[in-house]
Structure formats: structure tokens, C-alpha cells
């Protein structure tokens, strides 16, 4: 084989390899989205400094005062939208329920293949919001808060981890994965700032300390 034809063959093979790689790229699963990226640590520190510091008051709290898992599109409610967003290769049935997929829980580092093993965490819990000012909101605003897909407020995590968190703030509970803590407090402050919620003194101290190391 002449050098000309050898070089031509190599060029053709290289072109075919590139084409195959391109096709594979289009056919490969797309990277799953996750919690909307929170503000930077510097911005979070600025936001935190502006938040009102006040004692919490849970008088009159009822979870039903925050209508949640409302319909978002077609047959899909908020929970199902977050499961789809936060998972990989998620398959949904005609009712929008996730029938298969894979989910990585950023709080504890566990991976799950059954949607039933996941809760959708309100990063700033509903009770915490009530304690911090949501008791004076309209039902419509509480519904918006409980189903907020725009701010970093909803995330799919291991169910028993979410249940252990309950309604605690960062003064008493943080994700066990230390690598996620900076993201967590940045998101917490952003949500509180956006909704005009207060912080108590222990909460502000904890947030200040965590943000200092971000």
C-alpha cells in the first residue's frame, strides 16, 4: 500500500471515529439537573447580614397551611418534577410517576434506584418558614414557597435522612457529607433572603461560621 493511500485510510478512519463519537454523544444520557445553583458564599454573607434576627414562634403552625406537591405540568406534580430533575435515566409512566432511575442523595452520599426511597426535602422546612415569618403570608404565597422550583429550596434526598432533619435549622442539623455543607448554607440563606424570613440568633451564628469556611 502506498504512503498516500495509507494516509488516506488513516484520515477516513479518524473521521469515522469522530462521527461515531458524535453519535454516541447524542445518544448518551444527558447529565441530570439538580438543585438550582445557590448564590456565592460572598453574596450569601451579604444576604445573611441583612436578615432580621428574631425569636421563633410556632403558634398556629399546621403543615396543611402550605399546600404542596401541586400540579406543575400535565399530570406531573412538584414531587415528580423534582424526582425527574434530580435523577439519572428516570423513566415515568403515563401518570408521571417515576418507575425507574437512579438518584444520588447529596446529603449522605447514598444512591437509590427506587423513587420510594426518596423524599423531596424543603431545604428551609415549612415549620421553620412559619416560625420565621410565613405565619403572616397568604395561602398563595405559602403554596409558592412549598413548591418553589426556581430557588434552591427543593431537593430529592434519602427519605430517612430527610425525616431525621425534620424542621431543624443549621444550628442543630447539617448534611453528614461535609462537602455539601457550603452549598447547603448558601441555599438556606438565599431562600430566607428571597422570602424575607428572619433567623434566630443560634441559626445566624451557625450560618456565619459555616459561610466563613466556604
N, C-alpha and C. Protein backbone atom coordinates (compact mmCIF):
# COMPACT_ATOMS: atom_id res chain seq x y z
N UNK A 1 0.85 -1.19 0.00
CA UNK A 1 0.00 0.00 0.00
C UNK A 1 0.89 1.25 0.00
N UNK A 2 0.60 2.21 -0.89
CA UNK A 2 1.40 3.41 -0.98
C UNK A 2 1.19 4.27 0.26
N UNK A 3 2.14 5.19 0.50
CA UNK A 3 2.02 6.08 1.64
C UNK A 3 0.78 6.97 1.50
N UNK A 4 0.44 7.33 0.25
CA UNK A 4 -0.73 8.20 0.03
C UNK A 4 -2.00 7.50 0.48
N UNK A 5 -2.14 6.23 0.04
CA UNK A 5 -3.36 5.51 0.42
C UNK A 5 -3.38 5.17 1.91
N UNK A 6 -2.20 4.94 2.47
CA UNK A 6 -2.14 4.66 3.92
C UNK A 6 -2.61 5.87 4.71
N UNK A 7 -2.10 7.08 4.30
CA UNK A 7 -2.51 8.29 5.00
C UNK A 7 -4.01 8.53 4.82
N UNK A 8 -4.50 8.24 3.58
CA UNK A 8 -5.92 8.46 3.31
C UNK A 8 -6.78 7.54 4.17
N UNK A 9 -6.30 6.30 4.33
CA UNK A 9 -7.06 5.34 5.13
C UNK A 9 -7.12 5.79 6.59
N UNK A 10 -5.98 6.29 7.10
CA UNK A 10 -5.94 6.77 8.47
C UNK A 10 -6.90 7.95 8.65
N UNK A 11 -6.94 8.85 7.64
CA UNK A 11 -7.83 10.01 7.71
C UNK A 11 -9.28 9.59 7.73
N UNK A 12 -9.62 8.61 6.89
CA UNK A 12 -11.00 8.12 6.83
C UNK A 12 -11.40 7.48 8.15
N UNK A 13 -10.50 6.66 8.71
CA UNK A 13 -10.78 6.01 9.98
C UNK A 13 -10.96 7.03 11.10
N UNK A 14 -10.13 8.08 11.07
CA UNK A 14 -10.24 9.12 12.08
C UNK A 14 -11.58 9.84 11.97
N UNK A 15 -11.99 10.11 10.73
CA UNK A 15 -13.27 10.78 10.51
C UNK A 15 -14.42 9.92 10.99
N UNK A 16 -14.35 8.60 10.68
CA UNK A 16 -15.40 7.69 11.13
C UNK A 16 -15.45 7.61 12.65
N UNK A 17 -14.28 7.60 13.28
CA UNK A 17 -14.24 7.55 14.74
C UNK A 17 -14.88 8.79 15.34
N UNK A 18 -14.62 9.93 14.72
CA UNK A 18 -15.21 11.18 15.20
C UNK A 18 -16.71 11.16 15.05
N UNK A 19 -17.19 10.62 13.89
CA UNK A 19 -18.63 10.55 13.66
C UNK A 19 -19.30 9.63 14.68
N UNK A 20 -18.67 8.49 14.94
CA UNK A 20 -19.22 7.54 15.91
C UNK A 20 -19.28 8.17 17.29
N UNK A 21 -18.21 8.90 17.64
CA UNK A 21 -18.19 9.56 18.95
C UNK A 21 -19.30 10.59 19.06
N UNK A 22 -19.55 11.31 17.94
CA UNK A 22 -20.60 12.32 17.95
C UNK A 22 -21.96 11.68 18.13
N UNK A 23 -22.19 10.58 17.41
CA UNK A 23 -23.46 9.87 17.53
C UNK A 23 -23.64 9.37 18.96
N UNK A 24 -22.57 8.83 19.54
CA UNK A 24 -22.64 8.34 20.91
C UNK A 24 -22.98 9.46 21.88
N UNK A 25 -22.41 10.66 21.59
CA UNK A 25 -22.68 11.78 22.46
C UNK A 25 -24.15 12.13 22.46
N UNK A 26 -24.75 12.13 21.24
CA UNK A 26 -26.17 12.47 21.16
C UNK A 26 -27.05 11.41 21.81
N UNK A 27 -26.60 10.15 21.77
CA UNK A 27 -27.41 9.06 22.32
C UNK A 27 -27.18 8.85 23.81
N UNK A 28 -26.08 9.42 24.34
CA UNK A 28 -25.77 9.21 25.75
C UNK A 28 -26.77 9.93 26.63
N UNK A 29 -27.00 9.38 27.83
CA UNK A 29 -27.92 10.05 28.75
C UNK A 29 -27.39 11.44 29.09
N UNK A 30 -28.26 12.42 29.11
CA UNK A 30 -27.83 13.75 29.48
C UNK A 30 -27.61 13.81 30.97
N UNK A 31 -26.68 14.66 31.40
CA UNK A 31 -26.42 14.81 32.83
C UNK A 31 -27.67 15.34 33.50
N UNK A 32 -28.01 14.77 34.63
CA UNK A 32 -29.23 15.20 35.31
C UNK A 32 -29.02 16.56 35.96
N UNK A 33 -30.07 17.35 35.99
CA UNK A 33 -30.01 18.62 36.69
C UNK A 33 -30.15 18.35 38.18
N UNK A 34 -30.00 19.37 38.97
CA UNK A 34 -30.12 19.20 40.41
C UNK A 34 -30.64 20.48 41.01
N UNK A 35 -30.39 20.64 42.31
CA UNK A 35 -30.80 21.86 42.99
C UNK A 35 -30.29 23.08 42.22
N UNK A 36 -31.16 24.07 41.96
CA UNK A 36 -30.67 25.29 41.31
C UNK A 36 -29.46 25.84 42.07
N UNK A 37 -28.43 26.23 41.34
CA UNK A 37 -27.20 26.68 41.97
C UNK A 37 -27.46 27.89 42.87
N UNK A 38 -27.09 27.78 44.15
CA UNK A 38 -27.32 28.92 45.04
C UNK A 38 -26.33 30.05 44.81
N UNK A 39 -26.58 31.18 45.43
CA UNK A 39 -25.69 32.33 45.32
C UNK A 39 -24.32 31.98 45.89
N UNK A 40 -23.33 32.79 45.56
CA UNK A 40 -21.97 32.56 46.06
C UNK A 40 -21.91 32.76 47.57
N UNK A 41 -20.82 32.30 48.17
CA UNK A 41 -20.65 32.47 49.61
C UNK A 41 -20.58 33.95 49.97
N UNK A 42 -19.92 34.74 49.13
CA UNK A 42 -19.81 36.17 49.40
C UNK A 42 -21.19 36.83 49.39
N UNK A 43 -22.01 36.47 48.40
CA UNK A 43 -23.36 37.03 48.33
C UNK A 43 -24.19 36.54 49.50
N UNK A 44 -24.04 35.27 49.86
CA UNK A 44 -24.78 34.72 50.99
C UNK A 44 -24.41 35.45 52.28
N UNK A 45 -23.14 35.78 52.45
CA UNK A 45 -22.73 36.52 53.65
C UNK A 45 -23.40 37.90 53.69
N UNK A 46 -23.48 38.53 52.52
CA UNK A 46 -24.14 39.84 52.43
C UNK A 46 -25.62 39.71 52.76
N UNK A 47 -26.26 38.71 52.18
CA UNK A 47 -27.68 38.47 52.45
C UNK A 47 -27.91 38.21 53.94
N UNK A 48 -27.07 37.35 54.52
CA UNK A 48 -27.24 36.98 55.92
C UNK A 48 -27.16 38.21 56.83
N UNK A 49 -26.24 39.11 56.52
CA UNK A 49 -26.07 40.31 57.34
C UNK A 49 -27.32 41.19 57.34
N UNK A 50 -28.13 41.06 56.29
CA UNK A 50 -29.33 41.91 56.18
C UNK A 50 -30.58 41.27 56.76
N UNK A 51 -30.52 39.99 57.12
CA UNK A 51 -31.71 39.31 57.63
C UNK A 51 -32.04 39.76 59.06
N UNK A 52 -33.31 39.88 59.33
CA UNK A 52 -33.78 40.23 60.67
C UNK A 52 -33.51 39.07 61.62
N UNK A 53 -33.00 39.38 62.79
CA UNK A 53 -32.79 38.36 63.82
C UNK A 53 -33.97 38.44 64.79
N UNK A 54 -34.67 37.32 64.94
CA UNK A 54 -35.87 37.31 65.80
C UNK A 54 -36.07 35.91 66.37
N UNK A 55 -36.70 35.86 67.53
CA UNK A 55 -37.04 34.57 68.13
C UNK A 55 -38.10 33.89 67.29
N UNK A 56 -38.08 32.55 67.30
CA UNK A 56 -39.06 31.80 66.52
C UNK A 56 -40.36 31.65 67.28
N UNK A 57 -41.45 31.58 66.53
CA UNK A 57 -42.78 31.41 67.14
C UNK A 57 -43.59 30.46 66.28
N UNK A 58 -43.87 29.28 66.81
CA UNK A 58 -44.58 28.26 66.04
C UNK A 58 -46.08 28.25 66.32
N UNK A 59 -46.58 29.21 67.02
CA UNK A 59 -48.00 29.25 67.35
C UNK A 59 -48.86 29.15 66.09
N UNK A 60 -49.78 28.18 66.09
CA UNK A 60 -50.72 28.05 64.98
C UNK A 60 -50.21 27.29 63.77
N UNK A 61 -48.99 26.73 63.84
CA UNK A 61 -48.44 26.04 62.65
C UNK A 61 -49.23 24.77 62.33
N UNK A 62 -49.47 24.59 61.04
CA UNK A 62 -50.10 23.38 60.51
C UNK A 62 -49.52 23.17 59.11
N UNK A 63 -48.97 22.00 58.87
CA UNK A 63 -48.34 21.72 57.57
C UNK A 63 -49.32 21.94 56.41
N UNK A 64 -50.60 21.70 56.65
CA UNK A 64 -51.60 21.86 55.60
C UNK A 64 -51.79 23.31 55.18
N UNK A 65 -51.23 24.23 55.95
CA UNK A 65 -51.31 25.64 55.58
C UNK A 65 -50.34 25.98 54.43
N UNK A 66 -49.50 25.00 54.07
CA UNK A 66 -48.57 25.14 52.94
C UNK A 66 -48.96 24.10 51.88
N UNK A 67 -49.95 24.39 51.03
CA UNK A 67 -50.34 23.41 50.01
C UNK A 67 -49.12 23.01 49.17
N UNK A 68 -48.80 21.72 49.14
CA UNK A 68 -47.61 21.31 48.40
C UNK A 68 -47.88 20.10 47.53
N UNK A 69 -46.93 19.91 46.63
CA UNK A 69 -46.99 18.92 45.55
C UNK A 69 -48.20 19.21 44.65
N UNK A 70 -48.26 20.48 44.27
CA UNK A 70 -49.31 20.90 43.34
C UNK A 70 -48.95 20.47 41.93
N UNK A 71 -49.93 20.46 41.03
CA UNK A 71 -49.68 20.11 39.62
C UNK A 71 -48.81 21.20 38.99
N UNK A 72 -47.75 20.75 38.32
CA UNK A 72 -46.83 21.68 37.66
C UNK A 72 -47.05 21.70 36.14
N UNK A 73 -47.26 20.53 35.57
CA UNK A 73 -47.46 20.44 34.13
C UNK A 73 -48.09 19.09 33.79
N UNK A 74 -49.17 19.12 33.03
CA UNK A 74 -49.84 17.87 32.67
C UNK A 74 -50.25 17.10 33.90
N UNK A 75 -49.76 15.85 33.99
CA UNK A 75 -50.07 15.01 35.14
C UNK A 75 -49.00 15.08 36.23
N UNK A 76 -47.99 15.91 36.03
CA UNK A 76 -46.83 15.93 36.92
C UNK A 76 -46.97 16.94 38.06
N UNK A 77 -46.82 16.46 39.29
CA UNK A 77 -46.83 17.38 40.41
C UNK A 77 -45.39 17.74 40.79
N UNK A 78 -45.24 18.58 41.80
CA UNK A 78 -43.92 19.10 42.16
C UNK A 78 -42.96 17.99 42.53
N UNK A 79 -43.41 17.02 43.31
CA UNK A 79 -42.52 15.92 43.70
C UNK A 79 -41.99 15.20 42.47
N UNK A 80 -42.86 14.91 41.53
CA UNK A 80 -42.44 14.15 40.35
C UNK A 80 -41.49 14.96 39.47
N UNK A 81 -41.70 16.27 39.40
CA UNK A 81 -40.79 17.12 38.63
C UNK A 81 -39.39 17.10 39.26
N UNK A 82 -39.31 17.17 40.58
CA UNK A 82 -38.00 17.16 41.24
C UNK A 82 -37.33 15.80 41.10
N UNK A 83 -38.09 14.72 41.21
CA UNK A 83 -37.51 13.39 41.02
C UNK A 83 -36.91 13.25 39.62
N UNK A 84 -37.61 13.76 38.62
CA UNK A 84 -37.10 13.72 37.25
C UNK A 84 -35.85 14.58 37.13
N UNK A 85 -35.89 15.77 37.70
CA UNK A 85 -34.78 16.71 37.61
C UNK A 85 -33.53 16.19 38.29
N UNK A 86 -33.69 15.60 39.47
CA UNK A 86 -32.54 15.22 40.27
C UNK A 86 -32.02 13.82 39.99
N UNK A 87 -32.73 13.05 39.18
CA UNK A 87 -32.31 11.69 38.91
C UNK A 87 -31.56 11.52 37.60
N UNK A 88 -31.11 10.31 37.35
CA UNK A 88 -30.43 9.94 36.11
C UNK A 88 -31.22 8.81 35.45
N UNK A 89 -31.46 8.95 34.15
CA UNK A 89 -32.21 7.94 33.38
C UNK A 89 -33.58 7.64 34.01
N UNK A 90 -34.25 8.67 34.44
CA UNK A 90 -35.55 8.49 35.08
C UNK A 90 -36.62 8.21 34.04
N UNK A 91 -37.37 7.15 34.25
CA UNK A 91 -38.49 6.79 33.38
C UNK A 91 -39.77 7.02 34.17
N UNK A 92 -40.73 7.69 33.54
CA UNK A 92 -42.01 7.97 34.18
C UNK A 92 -43.14 7.32 33.40
N UNK A 93 -44.19 6.91 34.12
CA UNK A 93 -45.33 6.32 33.45
C UNK A 93 -46.30 7.41 33.01
N UNK A 94 -47.45 7.02 32.50
CA UNK A 94 -48.41 7.99 31.95
C UNK A 94 -48.97 8.92 33.03
N UNK A 95 -48.83 8.52 34.29
CA UNK A 95 -49.29 9.36 35.40
C UNK A 95 -48.17 10.23 35.96
N UNK A 96 -47.00 10.15 35.33
CA UNK A 96 -45.81 10.93 35.70
C UNK A 96 -45.05 10.34 36.89
N UNK A 97 -45.46 9.17 37.38
CA UNK A 97 -44.75 8.54 38.49
C UNK A 97 -43.45 7.92 37.98
N UNK A 98 -42.37 8.10 38.72
CA UNK A 98 -41.07 7.54 38.32
C UNK A 98 -41.07 6.03 38.54
N UNK A 99 -40.88 5.28 37.46
CA UNK A 99 -40.90 3.82 37.55
C UNK A 99 -39.49 3.23 37.61
N UNK A 100 -38.51 3.99 37.20
CA UNK A 100 -37.12 3.54 37.30
C UNK A 100 -36.21 4.76 37.19
N UNK A 101 -34.95 4.53 37.55
CA UNK A 101 -33.97 5.60 37.51
C UNK A 101 -32.95 5.42 38.61
N UNK A 102 -32.09 6.41 38.76
CA UNK A 102 -31.07 6.38 39.79
C UNK A 102 -30.97 7.77 40.41
N UNK A 103 -30.86 7.79 41.73
CA UNK A 103 -30.80 9.08 42.44
C UNK A 103 -29.65 9.07 43.43
N UNK A 104 -28.84 10.12 43.40
CA UNK A 104 -27.75 10.28 44.36
C UNK A 104 -28.16 11.32 45.38
N UNK A 105 -28.17 10.94 46.64
CA UNK A 105 -28.58 11.84 47.71
C UNK A 105 -27.35 12.63 48.20
N UNK A 106 -27.34 13.92 47.92
CA UNK A 106 -26.17 14.73 48.24
C UNK A 106 -25.98 14.93 49.74
N UNK A 107 -27.00 14.71 50.53
CA UNK A 107 -26.88 14.89 51.97
C UNK A 107 -26.01 13.82 52.62
N UNK A 108 -26.17 12.56 52.15
CA UNK A 108 -25.50 11.44 52.80
C UNK A 108 -24.66 10.58 51.86
N UNK A 109 -24.68 10.85 50.56
CA UNK A 109 -23.86 10.11 49.61
C UNK A 109 -24.43 8.77 49.19
N UNK A 110 -25.69 8.50 49.51
CA UNK A 110 -26.32 7.23 49.13
C UNK A 110 -26.92 7.32 47.73
N UNK A 111 -26.93 6.19 47.02
CA UNK A 111 -27.55 6.11 45.71
C UNK A 111 -28.73 5.16 45.78
N UNK A 112 -29.85 5.56 45.17
CA UNK A 112 -31.07 4.77 45.23
C UNK A 112 -31.63 4.54 43.82
N UNK A 113 -32.30 3.41 43.65
CA UNK A 113 -32.91 3.10 42.35
C UNK A 113 -34.42 2.97 42.45
N UNK A 114 -34.98 3.27 43.59
CA UNK A 114 -36.44 3.27 43.76
C UNK A 114 -36.87 4.64 44.28
N UNK A 115 -37.82 5.25 43.58
CA UNK A 115 -38.28 6.57 43.98
C UNK A 115 -38.86 6.58 45.39
N UNK A 116 -39.37 5.45 45.82
CA UNK A 116 -39.97 5.36 47.16
C UNK A 116 -38.95 5.54 48.27
N UNK A 117 -37.66 5.43 47.95
CA UNK A 117 -36.60 5.62 48.95
C UNK A 117 -36.21 7.08 49.11
N UNK A 118 -36.89 7.96 48.37
CA UNK A 118 -36.53 9.37 48.39
C UNK A 118 -37.66 10.25 48.89
N UNK A 119 -37.29 11.27 49.63
CA UNK A 119 -38.20 12.35 49.98
C UNK A 119 -37.76 13.59 49.22
N UNK A 120 -38.69 14.50 48.98
CA UNK A 120 -38.32 15.80 48.46
C UNK A 120 -38.21 16.73 49.66
N UNK A 121 -37.00 17.12 49.97
CA UNK A 121 -36.77 17.97 51.14
C UNK A 121 -37.06 19.43 50.82
N UNK A 122 -37.81 20.07 51.70
CA UNK A 122 -37.87 21.53 51.70
C UNK A 122 -36.62 21.97 52.44
N UNK A 123 -35.64 22.48 51.72
CA UNK A 123 -34.37 22.82 52.33
C UNK A 123 -34.58 23.71 53.55
N UNK A 124 -35.33 24.79 53.39
CA UNK A 124 -35.83 25.53 54.55
C UNK A 124 -37.19 24.92 54.87
N UNK A 125 -37.29 24.17 55.96
CA UNK A 125 -38.52 23.44 56.26
C UNK A 125 -39.74 24.36 56.39
N UNK A 126 -40.90 23.78 56.14
CA UNK A 126 -42.13 24.56 56.21
C UNK A 126 -42.35 25.13 57.61
N UNK A 127 -42.11 24.32 58.63
CA UNK A 127 -42.29 24.80 60.00
C UNK A 127 -41.30 25.91 60.33
N UNK A 128 -40.08 25.77 59.83
CA UNK A 128 -39.07 26.81 60.03
C UNK A 128 -39.50 28.11 59.37
N UNK A 129 -40.08 28.01 58.18
CA UNK A 129 -40.58 29.21 57.50
C UNK A 129 -41.70 29.85 58.30
N UNK A 130 -42.60 29.03 58.84
CA UNK A 130 -43.70 29.56 59.65
C UNK A 130 -43.14 30.32 60.86
N UNK A 131 -42.17 29.71 61.51
CA UNK A 131 -41.55 30.33 62.68
C UNK A 131 -40.89 31.66 62.34
N UNK A 132 -40.49 31.82 61.08
CA UNK A 132 -39.65 32.94 60.67
C UNK A 132 -40.38 34.03 59.91
N UNK A 133 -41.71 33.92 59.86
CA UNK A 133 -42.47 34.97 59.21
C UNK A 133 -43.57 34.53 58.28
N UNK A 134 -43.57 33.25 57.87
CA UNK A 134 -44.59 32.78 56.93
C UNK A 134 -45.98 32.69 57.56
N UNK A 135 -46.05 32.84 58.88
CA UNK A 135 -47.36 32.83 59.53
C UNK A 135 -48.22 34.02 59.11
N UNK A 136 -47.57 35.05 58.58
CA UNK A 136 -48.32 36.24 58.15
C UNK A 136 -48.60 36.25 56.64
N UNK A 137 -48.13 35.22 55.94
CA UNK A 137 -48.33 35.16 54.49
C UNK A 137 -49.74 34.74 54.13
N UNK A 138 -50.08 34.99 52.86
CA UNK A 138 -51.31 34.44 52.30
C UNK A 138 -51.08 32.96 51.98
N UNK A 139 -52.15 32.22 51.83
CA UNK A 139 -52.03 30.82 51.46
C UNK A 139 -51.34 30.68 50.11
N UNK A 140 -51.60 31.59 49.20
CA UNK A 140 -50.99 31.56 47.88
C UNK A 140 -49.47 31.66 47.98
N UNK A 141 -48.97 32.54 48.84
CA UNK A 141 -47.52 32.69 48.98
C UNK A 141 -46.92 31.47 49.66
N UNK A 142 -47.63 30.90 50.62
CA UNK A 142 -47.12 29.68 51.26
C UNK A 142 -47.08 28.53 50.25
N UNK A 143 -48.05 28.49 49.36
CA UNK A 143 -48.05 27.46 48.31
C UNK A 143 -46.86 27.65 47.38
N UNK A 144 -46.57 28.87 47.02
CA UNK A 144 -45.42 29.16 46.15
C UNK A 144 -44.12 28.72 46.82
N UNK A 145 -44.00 29.00 48.10
CA UNK A 145 -42.81 28.61 48.85
C UNK A 145 -42.66 27.10 48.89
N UNK A 146 -43.74 26.40 49.13
CA UNK A 146 -43.70 24.94 49.29
C UNK A 146 -43.47 24.20 47.98
N UNK A 147 -43.61 24.90 46.86
CA UNK A 147 -43.46 24.25 45.54
C UNK A 147 -42.45 24.99 44.66
N UNK A 148 -41.52 25.70 45.28
CA UNK A 148 -40.60 26.58 44.55
C UNK A 148 -39.52 25.78 43.82
N UNK A 149 -39.62 25.76 42.49
CA UNK A 149 -38.64 25.06 41.67
C UNK A 149 -37.56 26.00 41.14
N UNK A 150 -37.69 27.28 41.41
CA UNK A 150 -36.75 28.28 40.89
C UNK A 150 -35.61 28.54 41.86
N UNK A 151 -35.93 28.73 43.12
CA UNK A 151 -34.91 28.90 44.15
C UNK A 151 -34.37 27.53 44.57
N UNK A 152 -33.20 27.51 45.25
CA UNK A 152 -32.63 26.23 45.71
C UNK A 152 -33.32 25.74 46.99
N UNK A 153 -34.59 25.36 46.86
CA UNK A 153 -35.43 25.04 48.00
C UNK A 153 -35.90 23.60 48.04
N UNK A 154 -35.93 22.91 46.91
CA UNK A 154 -36.42 21.53 46.85
C UNK A 154 -35.35 20.61 46.30
N UNK A 155 -35.16 19.46 46.95
CA UNK A 155 -34.13 18.53 46.51
C UNK A 155 -34.50 17.10 46.94
N UNK A 156 -34.23 16.14 46.06
CA UNK A 156 -34.52 14.73 46.35
C UNK A 156 -33.37 14.13 47.16
N UNK A 157 -33.71 13.60 48.34
CA UNK A 157 -32.69 13.03 49.23
C UNK A 157 -33.24 11.76 49.88
N UNK A 158 -32.35 11.01 50.50
CA UNK A 158 -32.72 9.79 51.21
C UNK A 158 -33.84 10.09 52.21
N UNK A 159 -34.89 9.27 52.17
CA UNK A 159 -36.08 9.58 52.97
C UNK A 159 -35.81 9.65 54.47
N UNK A 160 -35.07 8.67 55.01
CA UNK A 160 -34.89 8.70 56.46
C UNK A 160 -33.94 9.81 56.91
N UNK A 161 -33.08 10.28 55.99
CA UNK A 161 -32.22 11.43 56.31
C UNK A 161 -33.08 12.69 56.40
N UNK A 162 -34.00 12.83 55.46
CA UNK A 162 -34.91 13.97 55.49
C UNK A 162 -35.77 13.95 56.75
N UNK A 163 -36.21 12.76 57.12
CA UNK A 163 -37.05 12.63 58.31
C UNK A 163 -36.26 12.94 59.58
N UNK A 164 -34.97 12.58 59.58
CA UNK A 164 -34.12 12.90 60.74
C UNK A 164 -33.88 14.40 60.83
N UNK A 165 -33.78 15.06 59.69
CA UNK A 165 -33.63 16.52 59.68
C UNK A 165 -34.86 17.19 60.25
N UNK A 166 -36.03 16.72 59.84
CA UNK A 166 -37.28 17.30 60.34
C UNK A 166 -37.36 18.79 60.05
N UNK A 167 -37.63 19.57 61.09
CA UNK A 167 -37.77 21.01 60.91
C UNK A 167 -36.58 21.78 61.49
N UNK A 168 -35.43 21.11 61.60
CA UNK A 168 -34.26 21.73 62.22
C UNK A 168 -33.55 22.71 61.28
N UNK A 169 -32.95 23.73 61.88
CA UNK A 169 -32.15 24.67 61.09
C UNK A 169 -30.67 24.32 61.23
N UNK A 170 -29.76 25.02 60.56
CA UNK A 170 -28.34 24.65 60.58
C UNK A 170 -27.65 24.74 61.95
N UNK A 171 -28.31 25.30 62.94
CA UNK A 171 -27.73 25.32 64.28
C UNK A 171 -27.76 23.93 64.91
N UNK A 172 -28.69 23.09 64.46
CA UNK A 172 -28.83 21.76 65.07
C UNK A 172 -28.75 20.61 64.07
N UNK A 173 -28.78 20.90 62.78
CA UNK A 173 -28.69 19.82 61.78
C UNK A 173 -27.98 20.33 60.53
N UNK A 174 -27.06 19.48 60.03
CA UNK A 174 -26.40 19.73 58.76
C UNK A 174 -26.21 18.41 58.03
N UNK A 175 -26.10 18.43 56.69
CA UNK A 175 -25.85 17.18 55.96
C UNK A 175 -24.59 16.49 56.48
N UNK A 176 -24.63 15.17 56.54
CA UNK A 176 -23.46 14.42 57.03
C UNK A 176 -22.28 14.53 56.06
N UNK A 177 -22.56 14.75 54.78
CA UNK A 177 -21.49 14.96 53.80
C UNK A 177 -20.96 16.38 53.95
N UNK A 178 -19.78 16.50 54.53
CA UNK A 178 -19.23 17.83 54.76
C UNK A 178 -19.00 18.58 53.45
N UNK A 179 -18.78 17.87 52.35
CA UNK A 179 -18.54 18.51 51.06
C UNK A 179 -19.75 19.27 50.56
N UNK A 180 -20.94 18.97 51.10
CA UNK A 180 -22.15 19.64 50.63
C UNK A 180 -22.58 20.78 51.54
N UNK A 181 -21.94 20.95 52.65
CA UNK A 181 -22.42 21.91 53.65
C UNK A 181 -22.37 23.36 53.16
N UNK A 182 -21.35 23.70 52.41
CA UNK A 182 -21.26 25.07 51.90
C UNK A 182 -22.43 25.36 50.96
N UNK A 183 -22.72 24.43 50.07
CA UNK A 183 -23.86 24.58 49.17
C UNK A 183 -25.15 24.72 49.97
N UNK A 184 -25.27 23.91 51.00
CA UNK A 184 -26.48 23.88 51.81
C UNK A 184 -26.74 25.23 52.49
N UNK A 185 -25.72 25.80 53.13
CA UNK A 185 -25.93 27.06 53.84
C UNK A 185 -26.12 28.23 52.86
N UNK A 186 -25.45 28.19 51.72
CA UNK A 186 -25.66 29.23 50.71
C UNK A 186 -27.11 29.20 50.24
N UNK A 187 -27.62 27.99 50.01
CA UNK A 187 -29.01 27.84 49.57
C UNK A 187 -29.96 28.30 50.67
N UNK A 188 -29.69 27.92 51.89
CA UNK A 188 -30.55 28.28 53.03
C UNK A 188 -30.69 29.80 53.13
N UNK A 189 -29.56 30.49 53.08
CA UNK A 189 -29.58 31.95 53.21
C UNK A 189 -30.30 32.58 52.01
N UNK A 190 -30.06 32.06 50.81
CA UNK A 190 -30.71 32.62 49.64
C UNK A 190 -32.23 32.52 49.74
N UNK A 191 -32.72 31.37 50.17
CA UNK A 191 -34.17 31.18 50.29
C UNK A 191 -34.75 32.11 51.35
N UNK A 192 -34.09 32.19 52.49
CA UNK A 192 -34.59 33.07 53.55
C UNK A 192 -34.59 34.53 53.10
N UNK A 193 -33.54 34.91 52.39
CA UNK A 193 -33.45 36.29 51.91
C UNK A 193 -34.54 36.60 50.90
N UNK A 194 -34.73 35.69 49.94
CA UNK A 194 -35.72 35.91 48.89
C UNK A 194 -37.12 36.08 49.48
N UNK A 195 -37.43 35.26 50.47
CA UNK A 195 -38.78 35.28 51.05
C UNK A 195 -38.90 36.23 52.25
N UNK A 196 -37.85 36.94 52.58
CA UNK A 196 -37.92 37.90 53.67
C UNK A 196 -38.13 37.26 55.03
N UNK A 197 -37.57 36.08 55.23
CA UNK A 197 -37.73 35.37 56.50
C UNK A 197 -36.62 35.76 57.48
N UNK A 198 -36.91 35.68 58.75
CA UNK A 198 -35.93 36.02 59.78
C UNK A 198 -35.08 34.80 60.13
N UNK A 199 -34.05 35.06 60.94
CA UNK A 199 -33.23 33.99 61.51
C UNK A 199 -33.17 34.20 63.02
N UNK A 200 -33.04 33.11 63.78
CA UNK A 200 -32.84 33.30 65.21
C UNK A 200 -31.33 33.42 65.47
N UNK A 201 -30.96 33.77 66.67
CA UNK A 201 -29.55 34.07 66.94
C UNK A 201 -28.64 32.86 66.77
N UNK A 202 -29.08 31.68 67.22
CA UNK A 202 -28.26 30.47 67.08
C UNK A 202 -28.11 30.09 65.62
N UNK A 203 -29.18 30.24 64.87
CA UNK A 203 -29.17 29.94 63.44
C UNK A 203 -28.19 30.88 62.71
N UNK A 204 -28.25 32.17 63.04
CA UNK A 204 -27.36 33.12 62.38
C UNK A 204 -25.90 32.84 62.72
N UNK A 205 -25.64 32.49 63.95
CA UNK A 205 -24.27 32.17 64.36
C UNK A 205 -23.73 30.96 63.60
N UNK A 206 -24.58 29.91 63.47
CA UNK A 206 -24.16 28.71 62.75
C UNK A 206 -23.91 29.02 61.27
N UNK A 207 -24.81 29.76 60.67
CA UNK A 207 -24.66 30.13 59.26
C UNK A 207 -23.40 30.96 59.04
N UNK A 208 -23.16 31.89 59.94
CA UNK A 208 -21.97 32.74 59.84
C UNK A 208 -20.71 31.89 59.88
N UNK A 209 -20.66 30.94 60.79
CA UNK A 209 -19.48 30.08 60.94
C UNK A 209 -19.26 29.19 59.72
N UNK A 210 -20.34 28.61 59.20
CA UNK A 210 -20.20 27.75 58.02
C UNK A 210 -19.79 28.56 56.81
N UNK A 211 -20.39 29.72 56.63
CA UNK A 211 -20.06 30.54 55.46
C UNK A 211 -18.64 31.07 55.51
N UNK A 212 -18.10 31.24 56.69
CA UNK A 212 -16.73 31.73 56.82
C UNK A 212 -15.71 30.77 56.22
N UNK A 213 -16.08 29.49 56.17
CA UNK A 213 -15.14 28.49 55.63
C UNK A 213 -15.48 28.08 54.20
N UNK A 214 -16.47 28.74 53.59
CA UNK A 214 -16.84 28.41 52.21
C UNK A 214 -15.84 29.01 51.22
